Coordinates of C-alpha atoms and ligand atoms in Angstrom, one line a residue:
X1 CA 0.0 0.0 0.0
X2 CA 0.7 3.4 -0.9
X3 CA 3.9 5.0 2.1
X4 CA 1.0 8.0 2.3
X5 CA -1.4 5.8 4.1
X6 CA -0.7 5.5 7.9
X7 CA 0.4 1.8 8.7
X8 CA -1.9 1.7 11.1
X9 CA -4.8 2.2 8.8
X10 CA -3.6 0.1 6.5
X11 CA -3.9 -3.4 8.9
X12 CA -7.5 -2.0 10.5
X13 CA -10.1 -4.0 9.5
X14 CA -13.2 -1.6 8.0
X15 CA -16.4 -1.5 10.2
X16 CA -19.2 -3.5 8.2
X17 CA -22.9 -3.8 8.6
X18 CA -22.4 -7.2 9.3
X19 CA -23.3 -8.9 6.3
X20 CA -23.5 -12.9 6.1
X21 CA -22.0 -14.1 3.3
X22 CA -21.3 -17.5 4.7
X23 CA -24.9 -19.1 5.2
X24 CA -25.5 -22.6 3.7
X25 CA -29.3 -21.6 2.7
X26 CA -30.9 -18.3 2.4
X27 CA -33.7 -17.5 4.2
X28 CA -36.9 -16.5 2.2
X29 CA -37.8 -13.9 4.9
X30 CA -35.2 -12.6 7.4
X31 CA -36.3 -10.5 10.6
X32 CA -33.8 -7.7 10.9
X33 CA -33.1 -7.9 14.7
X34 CA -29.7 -6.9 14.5
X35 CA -28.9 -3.3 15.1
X36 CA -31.6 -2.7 17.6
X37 CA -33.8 0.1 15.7
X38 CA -37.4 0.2 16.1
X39 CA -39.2 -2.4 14.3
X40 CA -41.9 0.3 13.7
X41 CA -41.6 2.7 10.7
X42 CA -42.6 6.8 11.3
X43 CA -46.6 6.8 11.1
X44 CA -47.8 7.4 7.7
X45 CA -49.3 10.6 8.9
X46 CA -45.7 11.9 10.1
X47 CA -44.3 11.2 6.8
X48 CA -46.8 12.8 4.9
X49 CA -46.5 15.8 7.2
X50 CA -42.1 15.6 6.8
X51 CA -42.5 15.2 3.2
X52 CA -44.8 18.4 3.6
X53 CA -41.8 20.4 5.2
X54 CA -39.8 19.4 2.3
X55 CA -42.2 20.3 -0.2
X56 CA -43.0 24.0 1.3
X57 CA -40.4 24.9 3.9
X58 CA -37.1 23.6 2.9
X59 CA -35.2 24.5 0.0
X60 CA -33.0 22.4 -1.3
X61 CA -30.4 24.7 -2.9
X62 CA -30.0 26.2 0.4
X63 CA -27.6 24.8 3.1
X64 CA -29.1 23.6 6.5
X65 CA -29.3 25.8 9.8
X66 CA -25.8 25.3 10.7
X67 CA -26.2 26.5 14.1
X68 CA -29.6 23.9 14.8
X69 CA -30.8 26.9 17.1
X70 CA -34.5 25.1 17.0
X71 CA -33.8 21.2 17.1
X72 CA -31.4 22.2 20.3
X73 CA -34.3 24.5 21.5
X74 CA -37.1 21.3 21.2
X75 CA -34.4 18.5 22.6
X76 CA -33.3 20.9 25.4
X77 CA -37.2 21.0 26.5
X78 CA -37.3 17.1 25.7
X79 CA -34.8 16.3 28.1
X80 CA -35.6 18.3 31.1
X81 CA -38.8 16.3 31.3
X82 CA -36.7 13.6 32.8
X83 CA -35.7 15.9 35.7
X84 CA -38.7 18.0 36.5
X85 CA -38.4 16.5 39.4
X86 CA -35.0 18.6 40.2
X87 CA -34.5 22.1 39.7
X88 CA -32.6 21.6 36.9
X89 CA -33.6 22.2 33.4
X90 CA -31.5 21.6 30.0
X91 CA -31.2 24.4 28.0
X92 CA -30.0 25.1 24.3
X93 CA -26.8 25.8 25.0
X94 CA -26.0 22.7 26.7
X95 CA -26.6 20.3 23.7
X96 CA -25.1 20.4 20.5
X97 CA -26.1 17.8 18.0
X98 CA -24.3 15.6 15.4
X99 CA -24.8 13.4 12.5
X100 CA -25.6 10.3 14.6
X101 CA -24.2 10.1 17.7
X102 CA -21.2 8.5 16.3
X103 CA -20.3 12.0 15.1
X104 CA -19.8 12.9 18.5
X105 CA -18.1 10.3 19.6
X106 CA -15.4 11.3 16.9
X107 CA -16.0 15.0 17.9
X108 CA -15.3 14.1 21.6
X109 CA -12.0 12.2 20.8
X110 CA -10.7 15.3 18.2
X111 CA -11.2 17.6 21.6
X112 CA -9.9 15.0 23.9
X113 CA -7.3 13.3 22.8
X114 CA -6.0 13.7 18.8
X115 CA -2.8 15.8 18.7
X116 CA -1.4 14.8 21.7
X117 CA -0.6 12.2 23.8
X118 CA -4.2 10.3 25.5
X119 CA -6.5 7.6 25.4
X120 CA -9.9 6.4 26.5
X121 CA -10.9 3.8 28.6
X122 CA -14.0 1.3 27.5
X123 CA -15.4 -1.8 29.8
X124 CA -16.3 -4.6 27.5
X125 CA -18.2 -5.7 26.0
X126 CA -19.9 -2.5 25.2
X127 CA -21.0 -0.7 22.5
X128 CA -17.5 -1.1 19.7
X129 CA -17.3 2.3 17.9
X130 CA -15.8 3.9 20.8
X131 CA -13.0 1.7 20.1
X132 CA -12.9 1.7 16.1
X133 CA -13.5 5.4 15.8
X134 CA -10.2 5.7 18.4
X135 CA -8.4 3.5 15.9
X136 CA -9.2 5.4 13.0
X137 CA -7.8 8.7 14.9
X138 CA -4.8 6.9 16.2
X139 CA -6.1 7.7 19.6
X140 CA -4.9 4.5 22.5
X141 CA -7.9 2.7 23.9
X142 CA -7.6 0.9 27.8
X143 CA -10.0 -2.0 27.9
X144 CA -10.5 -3.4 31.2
X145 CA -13.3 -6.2 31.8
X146 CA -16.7 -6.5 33.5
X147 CA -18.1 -9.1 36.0
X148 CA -18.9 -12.5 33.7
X149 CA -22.1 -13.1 35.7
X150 CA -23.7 -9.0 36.2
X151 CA -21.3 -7.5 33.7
X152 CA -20.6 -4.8 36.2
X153 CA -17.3 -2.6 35.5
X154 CA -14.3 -4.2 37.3
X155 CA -14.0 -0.9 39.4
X156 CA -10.0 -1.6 40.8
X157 CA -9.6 -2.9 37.5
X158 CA -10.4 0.0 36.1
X159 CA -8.5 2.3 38.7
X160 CA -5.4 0.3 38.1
X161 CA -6.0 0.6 34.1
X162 CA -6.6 4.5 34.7
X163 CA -3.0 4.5 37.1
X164 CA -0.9 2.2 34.8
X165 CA -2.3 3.6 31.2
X166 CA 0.9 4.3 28.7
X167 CA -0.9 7.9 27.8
X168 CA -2.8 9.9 29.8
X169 CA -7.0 8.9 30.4
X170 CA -8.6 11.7 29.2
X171 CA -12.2 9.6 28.4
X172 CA -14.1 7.0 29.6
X173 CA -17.1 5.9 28.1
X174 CA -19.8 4.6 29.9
X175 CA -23.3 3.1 28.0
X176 CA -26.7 2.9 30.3
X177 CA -28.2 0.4 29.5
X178 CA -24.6 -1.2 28.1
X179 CA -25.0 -2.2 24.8
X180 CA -25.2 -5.7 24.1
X181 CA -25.3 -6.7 27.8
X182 CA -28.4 -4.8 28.9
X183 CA -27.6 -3.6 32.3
X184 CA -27.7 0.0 33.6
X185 CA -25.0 1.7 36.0
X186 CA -25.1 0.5 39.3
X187 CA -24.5 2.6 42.2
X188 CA -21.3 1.7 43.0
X189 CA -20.3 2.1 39.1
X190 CA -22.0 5.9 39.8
X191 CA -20.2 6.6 42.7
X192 CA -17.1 5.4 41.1
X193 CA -17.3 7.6 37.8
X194 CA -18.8 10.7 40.2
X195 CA -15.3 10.2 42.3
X196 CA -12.8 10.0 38.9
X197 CA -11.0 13.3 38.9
X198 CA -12.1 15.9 36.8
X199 CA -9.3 16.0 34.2
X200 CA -11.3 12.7 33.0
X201 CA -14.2 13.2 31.2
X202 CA -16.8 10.8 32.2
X203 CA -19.3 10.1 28.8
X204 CA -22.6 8.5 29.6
X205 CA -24.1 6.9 26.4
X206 CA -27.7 6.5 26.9
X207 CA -28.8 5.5 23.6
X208 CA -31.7 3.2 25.0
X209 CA -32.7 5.6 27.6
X210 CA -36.6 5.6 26.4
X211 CA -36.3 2.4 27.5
X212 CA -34.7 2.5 30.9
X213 CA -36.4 5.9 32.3
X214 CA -33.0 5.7 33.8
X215 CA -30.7 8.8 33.2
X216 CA -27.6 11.0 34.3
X217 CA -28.6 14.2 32.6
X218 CA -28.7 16.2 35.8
X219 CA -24.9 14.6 36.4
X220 CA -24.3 16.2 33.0
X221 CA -25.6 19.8 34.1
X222 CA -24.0 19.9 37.6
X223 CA -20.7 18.5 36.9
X224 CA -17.8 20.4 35.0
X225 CA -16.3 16.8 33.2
X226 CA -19.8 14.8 32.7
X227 CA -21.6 14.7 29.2
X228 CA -24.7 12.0 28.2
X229 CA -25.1 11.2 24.8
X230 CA -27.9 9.9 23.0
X231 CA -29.6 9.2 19.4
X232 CA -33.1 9.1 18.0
X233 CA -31.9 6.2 15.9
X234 CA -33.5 3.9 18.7
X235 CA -37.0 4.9 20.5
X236 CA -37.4 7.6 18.3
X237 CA -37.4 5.6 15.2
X238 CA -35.3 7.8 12.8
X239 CA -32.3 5.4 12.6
X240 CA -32.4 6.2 8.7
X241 CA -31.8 10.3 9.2
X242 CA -28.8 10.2 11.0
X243 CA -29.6 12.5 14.1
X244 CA -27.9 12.3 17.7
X245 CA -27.2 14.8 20.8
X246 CA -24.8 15.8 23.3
X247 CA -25.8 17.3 26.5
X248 CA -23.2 18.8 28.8
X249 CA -22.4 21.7 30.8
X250 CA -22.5 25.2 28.3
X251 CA -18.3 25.3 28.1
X252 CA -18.1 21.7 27.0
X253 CA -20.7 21.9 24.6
X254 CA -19.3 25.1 23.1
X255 CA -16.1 23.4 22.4
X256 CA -17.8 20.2 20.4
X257 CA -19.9 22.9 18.2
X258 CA -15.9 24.4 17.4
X259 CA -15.4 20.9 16.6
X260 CA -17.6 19.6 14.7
X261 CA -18.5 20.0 10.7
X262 CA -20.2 23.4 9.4
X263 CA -23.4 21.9 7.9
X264 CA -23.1 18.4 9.6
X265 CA -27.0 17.5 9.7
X266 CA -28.8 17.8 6.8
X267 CA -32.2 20.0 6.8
X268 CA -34.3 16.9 5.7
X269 CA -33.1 15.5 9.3
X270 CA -33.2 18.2 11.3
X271 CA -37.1 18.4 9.9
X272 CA -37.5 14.9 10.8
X273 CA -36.0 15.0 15.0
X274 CA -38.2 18.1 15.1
X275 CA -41.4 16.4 14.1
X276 CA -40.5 13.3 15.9
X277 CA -40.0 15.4 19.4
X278 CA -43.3 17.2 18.9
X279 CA -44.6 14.0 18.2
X280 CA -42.2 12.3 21.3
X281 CA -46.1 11.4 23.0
X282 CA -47.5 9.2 20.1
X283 CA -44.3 7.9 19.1
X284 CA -42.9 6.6 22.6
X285 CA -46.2 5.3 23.3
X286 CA -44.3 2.0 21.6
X287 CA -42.1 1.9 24.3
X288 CA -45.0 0.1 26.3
X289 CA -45.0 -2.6 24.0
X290 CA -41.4 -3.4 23.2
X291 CA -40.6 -3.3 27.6
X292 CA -43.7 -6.0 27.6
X293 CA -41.8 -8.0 24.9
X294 CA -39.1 -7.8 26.3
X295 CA -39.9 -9.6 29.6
X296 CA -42.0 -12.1 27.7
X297 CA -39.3 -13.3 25.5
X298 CA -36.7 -13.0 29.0
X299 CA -38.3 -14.8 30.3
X300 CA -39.3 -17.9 27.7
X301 CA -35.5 -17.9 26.8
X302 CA -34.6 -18.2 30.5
X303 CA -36.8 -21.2 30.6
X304 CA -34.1 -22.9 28.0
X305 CA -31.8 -25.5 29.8
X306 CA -29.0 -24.3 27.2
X307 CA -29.4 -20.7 27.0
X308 CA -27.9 -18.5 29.7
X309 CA -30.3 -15.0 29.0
X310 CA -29.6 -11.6 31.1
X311 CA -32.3 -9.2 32.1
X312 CA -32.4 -6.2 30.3
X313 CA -33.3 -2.4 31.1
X314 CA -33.4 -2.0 26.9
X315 CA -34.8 -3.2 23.5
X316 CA -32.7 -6.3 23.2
X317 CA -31.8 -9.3 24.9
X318 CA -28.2 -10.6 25.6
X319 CA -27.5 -14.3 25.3
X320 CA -24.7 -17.0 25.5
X321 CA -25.7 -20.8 24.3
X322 CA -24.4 -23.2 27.1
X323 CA -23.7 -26.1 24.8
X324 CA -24.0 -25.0 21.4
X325 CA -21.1 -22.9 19.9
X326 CA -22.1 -19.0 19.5
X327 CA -21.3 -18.9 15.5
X328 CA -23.4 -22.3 14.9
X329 CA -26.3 -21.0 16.8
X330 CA -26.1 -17.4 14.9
X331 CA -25.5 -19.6 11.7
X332 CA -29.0 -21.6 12.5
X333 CA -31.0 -18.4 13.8
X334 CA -29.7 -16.8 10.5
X335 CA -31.2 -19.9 8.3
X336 CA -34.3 -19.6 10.0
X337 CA -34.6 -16.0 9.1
X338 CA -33.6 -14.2 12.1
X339 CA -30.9 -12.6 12.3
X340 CA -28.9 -11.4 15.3
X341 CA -26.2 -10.3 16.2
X342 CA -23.1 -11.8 17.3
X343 CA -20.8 -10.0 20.0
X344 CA -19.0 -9.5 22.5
X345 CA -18.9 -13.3 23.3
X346 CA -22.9 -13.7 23.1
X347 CA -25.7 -13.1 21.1
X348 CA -27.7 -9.8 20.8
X349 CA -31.3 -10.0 20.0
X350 CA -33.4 -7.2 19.4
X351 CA -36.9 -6.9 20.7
X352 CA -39.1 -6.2 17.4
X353 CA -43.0 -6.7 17.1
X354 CA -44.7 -9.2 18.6
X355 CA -45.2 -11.1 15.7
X356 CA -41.2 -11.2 14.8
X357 CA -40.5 -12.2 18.3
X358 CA -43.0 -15.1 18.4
X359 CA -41.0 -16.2 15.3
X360 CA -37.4 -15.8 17.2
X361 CA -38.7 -17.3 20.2
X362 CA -40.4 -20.5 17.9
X363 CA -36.7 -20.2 16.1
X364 CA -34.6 -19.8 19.3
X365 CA -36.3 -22.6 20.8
X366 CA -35.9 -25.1 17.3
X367 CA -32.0 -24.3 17.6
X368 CA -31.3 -24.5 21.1
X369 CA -34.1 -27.8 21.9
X370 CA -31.9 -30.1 24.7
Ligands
PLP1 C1 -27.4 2.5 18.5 C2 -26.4 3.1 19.4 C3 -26.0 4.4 19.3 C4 -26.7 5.2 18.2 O1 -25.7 5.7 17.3 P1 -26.2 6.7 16.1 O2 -24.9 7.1 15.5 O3 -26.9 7.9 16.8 O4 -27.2 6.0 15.3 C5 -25.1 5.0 20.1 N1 -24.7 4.3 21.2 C6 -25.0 3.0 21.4 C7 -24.5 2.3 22.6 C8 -25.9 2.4 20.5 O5 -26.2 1.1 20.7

């Protein structure tokens, strides 16, 4: 390869949307359950109405707001609902939005780490862009492990990693509900990230926080080195338009808007969050459904004498096979037209609607019989 490449680029093996090449029979019909997006599309009446703001108030030879002073406006007021009960309230200036929230994962590592000597540190498994986008920026990534039976953080572990690290921790990145394990922080894992000093910045991912009810927003607004992220690829069903947010003390956030690009989120998508939050009511009335589902297929695959299956505070299940290797059991689910996915040392099944999940449960339950 070209000596203008960076070496380590060149061995880095690209992020894919797991595509499987390698099955024996093709499914006729294959339930997407994989990346853990809503199952259910945008009502046909919220289209209609997007496609309206399209047709009347955006133009298309124009570029988007680049400053997203009414998206920040609407998700500031959308999350201070989940403290009303504090005095606290988000406001625009504390949230900055990007083009997914992988965008500001990358943002966060530019103003963290790239150009100098640093790394982050990530508990797995967990959520595996924080470490590829690292790679990608040549930015070190600490790993430490989590409890094989809660998949708690190994706090000491972590302390030790934090002491010992080659380069300075200047991240670590948290998810709650952890993605593809399911659990939320525990107090002791609060109090241990509260307690990190504050030349760390503490990064809460809370990508499945409809989900959970559980959040650390109010961390976010009262401490100076605490920022949540989170997506309306998930609950808000809008995985297709690319939007995510930041929310973070007023400093913090104005150094990610420095960082990130001009015109990063397109006006089409900026249309589409801001219907989607003053539709937040209709839309998250899902939510309902998919926690229901959830338990139901917990607790049917818990009932399986060869699969081990972990509660869950979001829209997926984790799972290991006790007999059965992982990649023949993902191979089988695959044939039968569901498709998972497979990380992290288990399997990660999305909840969809309750007709896909009676077929994964008839599916699950055909590949893993005793
Ligand atoms: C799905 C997911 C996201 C969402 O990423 P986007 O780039 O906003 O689509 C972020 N974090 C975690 C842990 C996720 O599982």
């Amino acid at each position: 390869m070209s000596a203008f490449i960076r070496p380590d680029l060149q061995a880095f093996a690209a992020y894919s949307a797991h595509a499987i090449t390698d099955a024996q029979t093709q499914p006729a019909r294959v339930d997407h359950l994989d990346t853990n997006e809503s199952s259910y599309d945008l009502p046909a009446p919220l289209k209609a109405k997007l496609a309206g703001e399209y047709q009347q108030a955006i133009r298309a030879n124009r570029y988007p707001d680049g400053g997203h002073e009414e998206l920040r406006a609407a998700i500031a007021e959308y999350a201070s609902q989940a403290i009303a009960a504090t005095n606290l309230r988000v406001t625009a200036n504390q949230v900055t939005v990007g083009n997914g929230s992988d965008e500001l994962i990358r943002s966060l590592l530019i103003a963290t780490c790239v150009g100098r000597s640093g790394s982050i540190l990530v508990a797995e498994p967990t959520f595996s862009m924080y470490k590829v986008l690292a790679q990608t920026l040549g930015v070190d990534v600490v790993s430490v492990r989590r409890d094989a039976a809660t998949f708690e953080v190994d706090v000491a572990a972590a302390e030790t990693a934090i002491a010992n690290a080659a380069t300075p921790v200047r991240m670590v990145f948290m998810v709650s509900p952890n993605s593809p394990t399911g659990n939320s922080l525990t107090r002791a894992e609060l109090d241990w990230l509260r307690n990190l000093p504050t030349d760390i910045l503490v990064v809460v991912d809370e990508a499945y926080f409809e989900f959970s009810q559980v959040s650390t927003v109010a961390e976010a607004l009262t401490r100076p080195n605490w920022l949540v992220t989170r997506t309306f690829s998930k609950a808000f069903r809008l995985a297709a338009h690319r939007v995510g947010y930041a929310i973070a003390s007023s400093e913090i956030i104005a150094i990610l808007e420095k960082v990130r690009l001009p015109y990063n989120l397109p006006s089409f998508s900026q249309a589409a969050a801001l219907i989607a939050l003053r539709h937040a009511p209709d839309l998250l009335a899902a939510i309902k459904e998919v926690q229901t589902e959830r338990d139901r297929l917990c607790q049917a695959f818990q009932a399986l004498p060869n699969l081990q299956t972990w509660p869950s505070a979001a829209n997926f299940l984790y799972s290991r096979p006790r007999v059965q290797s992982l990649d023949s059991v993902f191979h089988q689910l695959y044939e039968q037209g569901t498709q998972i996915r497979q990380t992290g040392g288990g399997l990660r099944i999305t909840i969809g609607t309750p007709t896909e999940n009676d077929r994964t449960l008839a599916h699950v339950r055909q590949v893993l019989k005793p």
